[in-house]
XYZ file of N, CA, C and O in Angstrom:
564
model
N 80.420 102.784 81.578
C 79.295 103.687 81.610
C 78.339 103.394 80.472
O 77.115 103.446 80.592
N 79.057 103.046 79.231
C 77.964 102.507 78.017
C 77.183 101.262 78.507
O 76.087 101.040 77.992
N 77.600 100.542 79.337
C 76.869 99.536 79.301
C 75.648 99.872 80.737
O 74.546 99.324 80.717
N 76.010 100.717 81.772
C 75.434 101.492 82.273
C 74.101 102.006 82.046
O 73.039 101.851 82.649
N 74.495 102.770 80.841
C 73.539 103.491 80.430
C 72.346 102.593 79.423
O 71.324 103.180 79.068
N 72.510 101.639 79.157
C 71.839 100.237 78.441
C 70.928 99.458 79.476
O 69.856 98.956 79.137
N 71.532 99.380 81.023
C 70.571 99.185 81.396
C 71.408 98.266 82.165
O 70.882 98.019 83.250
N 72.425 97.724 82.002
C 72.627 96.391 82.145
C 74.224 96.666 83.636
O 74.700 97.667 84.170
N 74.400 95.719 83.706
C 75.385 95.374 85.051
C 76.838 96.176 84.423
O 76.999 96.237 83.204
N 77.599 96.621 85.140
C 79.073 96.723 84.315
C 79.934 95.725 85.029
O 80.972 95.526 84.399
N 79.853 95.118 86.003
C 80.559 94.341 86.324
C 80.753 92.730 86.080
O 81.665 91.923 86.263
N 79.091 92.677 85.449
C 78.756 91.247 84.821
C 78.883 91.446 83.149
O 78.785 90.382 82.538
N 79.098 92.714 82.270
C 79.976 92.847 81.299
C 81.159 92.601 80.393
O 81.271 92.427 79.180
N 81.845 92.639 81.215
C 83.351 91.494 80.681
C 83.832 89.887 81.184
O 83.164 89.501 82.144
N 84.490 89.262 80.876
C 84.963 88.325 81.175
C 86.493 88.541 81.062
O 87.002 89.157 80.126
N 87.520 87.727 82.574
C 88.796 87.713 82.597
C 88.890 86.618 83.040
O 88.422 86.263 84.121
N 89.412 86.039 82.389
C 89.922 84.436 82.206
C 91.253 84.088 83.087
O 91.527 83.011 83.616
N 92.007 85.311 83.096
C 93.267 85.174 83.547
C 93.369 85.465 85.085
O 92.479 86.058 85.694
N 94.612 84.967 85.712
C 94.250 85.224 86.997
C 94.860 86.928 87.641
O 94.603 87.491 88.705
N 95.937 87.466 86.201
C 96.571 88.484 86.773
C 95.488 89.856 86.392
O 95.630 91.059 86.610
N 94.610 89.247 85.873
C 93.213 90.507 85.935
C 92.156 90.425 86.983
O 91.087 91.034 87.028
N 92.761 89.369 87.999
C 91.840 89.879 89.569
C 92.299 90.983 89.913
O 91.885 90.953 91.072
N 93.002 92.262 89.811
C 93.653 93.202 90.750
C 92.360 94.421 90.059
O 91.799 95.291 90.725
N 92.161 94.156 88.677
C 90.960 95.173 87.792
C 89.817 94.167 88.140
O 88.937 94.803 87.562
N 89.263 93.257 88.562
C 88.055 92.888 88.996
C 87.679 93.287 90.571
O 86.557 93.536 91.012
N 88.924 93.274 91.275
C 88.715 93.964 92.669
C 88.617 95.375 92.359
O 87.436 95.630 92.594
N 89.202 96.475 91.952
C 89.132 97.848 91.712
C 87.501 97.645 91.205
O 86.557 97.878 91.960
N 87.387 97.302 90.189
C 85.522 97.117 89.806
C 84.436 96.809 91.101
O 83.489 97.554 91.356
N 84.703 95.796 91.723
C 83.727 95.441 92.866
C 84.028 96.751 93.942
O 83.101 97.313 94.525
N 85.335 97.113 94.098
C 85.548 98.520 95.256
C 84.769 99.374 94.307
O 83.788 99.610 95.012
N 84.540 100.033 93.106
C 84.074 101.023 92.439
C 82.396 100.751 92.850
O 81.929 101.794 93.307
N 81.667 99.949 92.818
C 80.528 99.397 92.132
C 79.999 99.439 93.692
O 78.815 99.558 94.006
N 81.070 99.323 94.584
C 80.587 99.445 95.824
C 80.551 100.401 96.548
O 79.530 100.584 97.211
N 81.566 101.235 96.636
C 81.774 102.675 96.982
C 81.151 103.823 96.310
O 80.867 104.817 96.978
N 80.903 103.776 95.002
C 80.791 104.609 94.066
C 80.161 104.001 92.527
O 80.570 103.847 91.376
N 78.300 103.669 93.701
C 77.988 103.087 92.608
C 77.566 104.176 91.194
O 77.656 103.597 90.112
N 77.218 105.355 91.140
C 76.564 106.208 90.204
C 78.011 106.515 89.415
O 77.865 107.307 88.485
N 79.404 106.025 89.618
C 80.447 106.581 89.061
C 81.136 107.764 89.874
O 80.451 108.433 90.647
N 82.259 107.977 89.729
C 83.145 108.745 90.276
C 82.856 110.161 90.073
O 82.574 110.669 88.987
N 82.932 110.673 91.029
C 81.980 112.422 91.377
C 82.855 112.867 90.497
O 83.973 112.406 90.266
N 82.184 114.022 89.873
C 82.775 115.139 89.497
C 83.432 116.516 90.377
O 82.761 116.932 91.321
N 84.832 117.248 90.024
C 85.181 118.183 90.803
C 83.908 119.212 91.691
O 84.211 119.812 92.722
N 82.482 119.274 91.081
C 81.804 119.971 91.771
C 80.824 119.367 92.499
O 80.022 120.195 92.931
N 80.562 118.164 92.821
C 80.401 117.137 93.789
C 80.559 117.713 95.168
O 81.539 118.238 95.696
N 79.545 117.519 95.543
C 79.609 117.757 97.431
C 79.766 116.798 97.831
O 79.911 115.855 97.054
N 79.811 116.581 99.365
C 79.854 115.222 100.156
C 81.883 114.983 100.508
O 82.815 115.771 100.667
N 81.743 113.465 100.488
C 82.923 113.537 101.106
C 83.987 112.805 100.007
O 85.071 112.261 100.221
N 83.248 113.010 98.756
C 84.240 112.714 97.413
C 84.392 114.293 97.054
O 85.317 114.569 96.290
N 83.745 115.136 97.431
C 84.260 116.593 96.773
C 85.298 116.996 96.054
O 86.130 116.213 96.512
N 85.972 117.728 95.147
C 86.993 118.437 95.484
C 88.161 117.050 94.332
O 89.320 117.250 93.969
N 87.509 116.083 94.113
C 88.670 114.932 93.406
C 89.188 115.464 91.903
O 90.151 114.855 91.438
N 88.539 116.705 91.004
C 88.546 117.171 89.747
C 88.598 116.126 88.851
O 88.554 114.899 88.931
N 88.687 116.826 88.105
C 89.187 115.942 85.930
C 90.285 115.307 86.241
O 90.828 115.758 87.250
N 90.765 114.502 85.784
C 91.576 113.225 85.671
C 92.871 114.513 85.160
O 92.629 115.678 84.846
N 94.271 113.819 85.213
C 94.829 114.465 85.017
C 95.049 114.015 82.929
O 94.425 113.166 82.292
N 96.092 114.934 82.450
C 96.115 114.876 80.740
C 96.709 113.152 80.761
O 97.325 112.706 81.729
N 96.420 112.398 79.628
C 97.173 111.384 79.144
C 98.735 111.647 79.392
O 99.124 112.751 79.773
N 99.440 110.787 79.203
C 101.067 111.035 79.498
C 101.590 110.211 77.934
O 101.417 109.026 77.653
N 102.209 111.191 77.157
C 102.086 110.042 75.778
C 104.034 109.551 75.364
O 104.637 108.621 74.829
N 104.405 111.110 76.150
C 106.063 110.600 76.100
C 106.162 109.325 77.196
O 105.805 109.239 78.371
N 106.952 108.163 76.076
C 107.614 107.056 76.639
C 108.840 107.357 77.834
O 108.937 106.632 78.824
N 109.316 107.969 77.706
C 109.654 108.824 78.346
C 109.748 109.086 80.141
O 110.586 108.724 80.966
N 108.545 109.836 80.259
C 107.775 110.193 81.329
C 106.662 108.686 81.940
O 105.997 108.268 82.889
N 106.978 108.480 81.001
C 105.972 107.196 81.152
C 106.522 106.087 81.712
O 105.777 105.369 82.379
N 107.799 105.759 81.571
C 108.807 104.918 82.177
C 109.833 105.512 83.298
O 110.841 104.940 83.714
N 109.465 106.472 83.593
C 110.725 107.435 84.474
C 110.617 106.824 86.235
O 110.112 107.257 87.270
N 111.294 105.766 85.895
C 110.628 104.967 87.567
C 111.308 106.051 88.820
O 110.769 106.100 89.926
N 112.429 106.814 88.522
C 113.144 108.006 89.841
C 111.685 108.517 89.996
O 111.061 107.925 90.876
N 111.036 109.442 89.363
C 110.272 110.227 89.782
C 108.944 109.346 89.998
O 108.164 109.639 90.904
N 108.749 108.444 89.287
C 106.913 107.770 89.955
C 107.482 106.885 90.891
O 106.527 106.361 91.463
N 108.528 106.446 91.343
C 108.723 105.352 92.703
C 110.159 105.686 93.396
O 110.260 106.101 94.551
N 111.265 105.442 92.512
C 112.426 105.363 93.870
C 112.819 106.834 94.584
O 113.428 107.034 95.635
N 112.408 107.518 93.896
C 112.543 108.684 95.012
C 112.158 108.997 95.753
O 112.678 109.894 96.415
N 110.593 108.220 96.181
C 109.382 108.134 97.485
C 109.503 107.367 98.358
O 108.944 107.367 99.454
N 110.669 106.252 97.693
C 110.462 104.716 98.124
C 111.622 104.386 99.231
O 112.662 103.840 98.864
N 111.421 104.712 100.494
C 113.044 104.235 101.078
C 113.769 103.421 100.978
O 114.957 103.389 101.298
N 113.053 102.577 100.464
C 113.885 100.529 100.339
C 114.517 100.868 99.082
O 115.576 100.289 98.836
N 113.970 101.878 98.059
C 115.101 101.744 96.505
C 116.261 103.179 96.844
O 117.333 103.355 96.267
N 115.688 104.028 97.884
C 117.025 104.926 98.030
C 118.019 104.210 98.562
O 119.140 104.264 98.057
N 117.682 103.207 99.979
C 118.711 102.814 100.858
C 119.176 101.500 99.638
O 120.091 100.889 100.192
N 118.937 100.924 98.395
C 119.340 99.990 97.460
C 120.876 100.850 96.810
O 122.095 100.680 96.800
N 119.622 102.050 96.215
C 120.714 103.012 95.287
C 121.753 103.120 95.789
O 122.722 102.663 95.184
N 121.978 103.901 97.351
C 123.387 104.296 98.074
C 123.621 102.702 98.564
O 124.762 102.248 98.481
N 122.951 102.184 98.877
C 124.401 100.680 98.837
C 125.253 100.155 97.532
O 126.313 99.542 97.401
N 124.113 100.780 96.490
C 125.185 100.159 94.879
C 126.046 101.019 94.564
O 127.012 100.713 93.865
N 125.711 103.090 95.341
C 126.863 103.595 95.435
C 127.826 102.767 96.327
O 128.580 102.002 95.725
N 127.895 102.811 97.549
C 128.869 102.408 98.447
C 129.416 100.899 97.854
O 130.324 100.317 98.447
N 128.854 100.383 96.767
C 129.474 98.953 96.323
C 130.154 98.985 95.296
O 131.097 98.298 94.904
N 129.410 100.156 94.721
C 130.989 100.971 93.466
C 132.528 101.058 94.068
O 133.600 100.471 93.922
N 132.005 102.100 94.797
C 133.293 102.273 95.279
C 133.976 101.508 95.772
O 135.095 101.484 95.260
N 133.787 100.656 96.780
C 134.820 99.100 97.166
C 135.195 98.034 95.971
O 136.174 97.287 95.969
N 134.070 98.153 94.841
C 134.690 98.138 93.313
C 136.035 98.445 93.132
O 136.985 97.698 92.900
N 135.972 99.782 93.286
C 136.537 100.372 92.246
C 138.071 100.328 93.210
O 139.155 99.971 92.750
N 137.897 100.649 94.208
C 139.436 100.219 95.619
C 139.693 98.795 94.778
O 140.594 98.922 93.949
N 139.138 97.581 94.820
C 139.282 96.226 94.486
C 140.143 96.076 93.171
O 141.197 95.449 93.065
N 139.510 96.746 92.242
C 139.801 97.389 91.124
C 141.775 98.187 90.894
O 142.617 97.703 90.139
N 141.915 99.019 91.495
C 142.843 99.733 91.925
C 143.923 98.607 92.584
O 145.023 98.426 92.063
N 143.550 97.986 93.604
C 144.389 97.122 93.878
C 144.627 95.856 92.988
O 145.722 95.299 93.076
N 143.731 95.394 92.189
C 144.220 94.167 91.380
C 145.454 94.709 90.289
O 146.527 94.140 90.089
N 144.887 96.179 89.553
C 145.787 96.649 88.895
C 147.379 96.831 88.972
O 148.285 96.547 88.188
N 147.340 97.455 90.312
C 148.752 97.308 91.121
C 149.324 95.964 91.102
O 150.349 95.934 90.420
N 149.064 95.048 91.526
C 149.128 93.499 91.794
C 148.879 92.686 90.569
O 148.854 91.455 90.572
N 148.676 93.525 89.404
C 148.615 92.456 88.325
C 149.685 92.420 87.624
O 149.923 91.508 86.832
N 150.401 93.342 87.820
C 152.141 93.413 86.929
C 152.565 91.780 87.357
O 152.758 90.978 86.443
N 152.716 91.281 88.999
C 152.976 90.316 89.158
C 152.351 88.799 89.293
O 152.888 87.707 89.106
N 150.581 89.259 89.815
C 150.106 87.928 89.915
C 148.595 87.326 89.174
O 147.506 87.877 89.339
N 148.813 86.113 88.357
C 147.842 86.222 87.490
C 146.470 86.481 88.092
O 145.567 87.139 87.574
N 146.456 85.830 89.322
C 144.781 86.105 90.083
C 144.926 87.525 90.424
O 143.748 87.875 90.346
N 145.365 88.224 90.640
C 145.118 89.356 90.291
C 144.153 89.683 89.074
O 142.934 89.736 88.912
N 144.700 89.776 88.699
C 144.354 89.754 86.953
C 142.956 89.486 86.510
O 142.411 90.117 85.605
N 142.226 88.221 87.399
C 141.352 87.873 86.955
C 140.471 88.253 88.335
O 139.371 87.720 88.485
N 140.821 88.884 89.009
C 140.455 89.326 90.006
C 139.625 91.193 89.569
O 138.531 91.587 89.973
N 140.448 91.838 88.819
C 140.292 93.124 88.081
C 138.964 92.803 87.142
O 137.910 93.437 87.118
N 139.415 91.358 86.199
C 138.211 91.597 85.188
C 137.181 91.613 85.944
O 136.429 92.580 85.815
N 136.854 90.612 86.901
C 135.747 90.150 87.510
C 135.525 91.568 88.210
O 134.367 91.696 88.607
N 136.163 92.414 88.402
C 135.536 94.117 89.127
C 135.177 94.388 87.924
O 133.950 94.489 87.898
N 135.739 94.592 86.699
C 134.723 95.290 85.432
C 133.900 94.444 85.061
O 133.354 95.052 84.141
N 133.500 93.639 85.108
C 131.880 92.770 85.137
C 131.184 93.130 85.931
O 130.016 93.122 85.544
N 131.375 93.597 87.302
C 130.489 94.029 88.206
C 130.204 95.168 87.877
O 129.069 95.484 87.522
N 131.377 96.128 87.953
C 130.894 97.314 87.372
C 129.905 97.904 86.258
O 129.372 99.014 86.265
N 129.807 97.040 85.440
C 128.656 96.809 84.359
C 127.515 96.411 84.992
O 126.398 96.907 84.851
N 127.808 95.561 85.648
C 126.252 95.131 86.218
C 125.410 96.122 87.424
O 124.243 96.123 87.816
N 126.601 96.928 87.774
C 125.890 97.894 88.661
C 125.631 99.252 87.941
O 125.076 100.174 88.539
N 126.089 99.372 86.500
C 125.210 99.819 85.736
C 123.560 99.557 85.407
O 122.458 100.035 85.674
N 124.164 98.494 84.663
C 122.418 98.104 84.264
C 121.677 97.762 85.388
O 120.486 97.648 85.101
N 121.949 97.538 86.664
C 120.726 97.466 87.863
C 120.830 98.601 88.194
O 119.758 99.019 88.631
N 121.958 99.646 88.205
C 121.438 101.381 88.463
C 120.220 101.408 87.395
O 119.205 101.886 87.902
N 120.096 101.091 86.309
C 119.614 102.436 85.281
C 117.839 101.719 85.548
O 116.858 102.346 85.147
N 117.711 100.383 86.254
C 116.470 99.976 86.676
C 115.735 100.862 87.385
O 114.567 101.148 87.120
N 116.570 101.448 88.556
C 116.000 102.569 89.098
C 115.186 103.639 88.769
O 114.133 104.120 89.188
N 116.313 103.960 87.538
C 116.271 105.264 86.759
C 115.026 105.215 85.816
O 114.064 105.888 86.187
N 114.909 104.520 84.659
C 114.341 104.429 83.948
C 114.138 103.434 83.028
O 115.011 103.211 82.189
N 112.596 102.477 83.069
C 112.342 101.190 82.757
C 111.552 100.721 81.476
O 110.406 101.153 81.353
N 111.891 100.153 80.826
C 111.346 100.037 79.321
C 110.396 98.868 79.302
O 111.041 97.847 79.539
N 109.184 98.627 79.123
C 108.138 98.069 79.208
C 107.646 97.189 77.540
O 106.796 97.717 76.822
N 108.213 96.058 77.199
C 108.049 95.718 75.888
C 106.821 94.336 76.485
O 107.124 93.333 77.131
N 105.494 94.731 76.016
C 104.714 93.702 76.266
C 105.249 92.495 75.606
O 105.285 91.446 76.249
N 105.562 92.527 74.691
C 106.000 91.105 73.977
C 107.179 90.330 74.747
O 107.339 89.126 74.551
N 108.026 91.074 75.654
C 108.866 90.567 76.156
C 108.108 89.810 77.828
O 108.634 89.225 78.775
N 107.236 90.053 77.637
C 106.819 89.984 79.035
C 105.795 88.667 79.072
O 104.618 88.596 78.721
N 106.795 87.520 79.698
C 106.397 86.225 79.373
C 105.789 85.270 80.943
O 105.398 84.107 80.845
């Protein structure tokens, strides 16, 4: 809008060099095209009416990473994921149960059990993806 109000283009304003900032150069050309004067205000007539004030900033990390409530709980492909990693626990954990029994006598057994508590860990940490996701730009290569 500052550059707007100067007189000048907002879309011929910045430069993105990169290719994963076409997704904010398309949102700009849809804005600039749909809604060239800027996005109506709640008392706006017409057929943007009624859109209000933006909602508050979100500043807890927290809420901010809580992927259950902004995606897999809407999402059928991560519910029907979740109850298969339930239903894969549990044949775990039977697998589990039986190596234990069977390990008094046989060593693959044995290594049959650890290899269920490795999984079991791992269907931890791909549960808690669901749940809630930690976003470290620096890690993000």
């Amino acid at each position: 809008q500052v550059v707007r109000t100067r007189g000048g283009e907002a879309a011929g304003s910045y430069f993105m060099p990169t290719q994963s900032d076409r997704c904010i150069a398309a949102l700009r050309r849809w804005l600039s095209s749909h809604a060239p004067s800027g996005l109506p205000a709640s008392s706006a007539s017409g057929p943007h009416a009624g859109l209000g004030p933006l909602p508050p900033p979100i500043y807890s990390r927290d809420a901010l990473f809580d992927h259950f409530t902004q995606h897999t709980s809407h999402c059928r492909h991560c519910q029907a994921a979740v109850s298969a990693l339930a239903d894969w626990r549990k044949r775990t954990y039977r697998v589990l149960a039986a190596a234990l029994l069977l390990g008094v006598r046989f060593w693959l057994a044995r290594l049959v059990g650890v290899a269920c508590l490795g999984l079991l860990r791992l269907y931890v940490v791909v549960e808690k993806q669901f749940q809630v996701g930690e976003y470290k730009h620096w890690q993000n290569h």
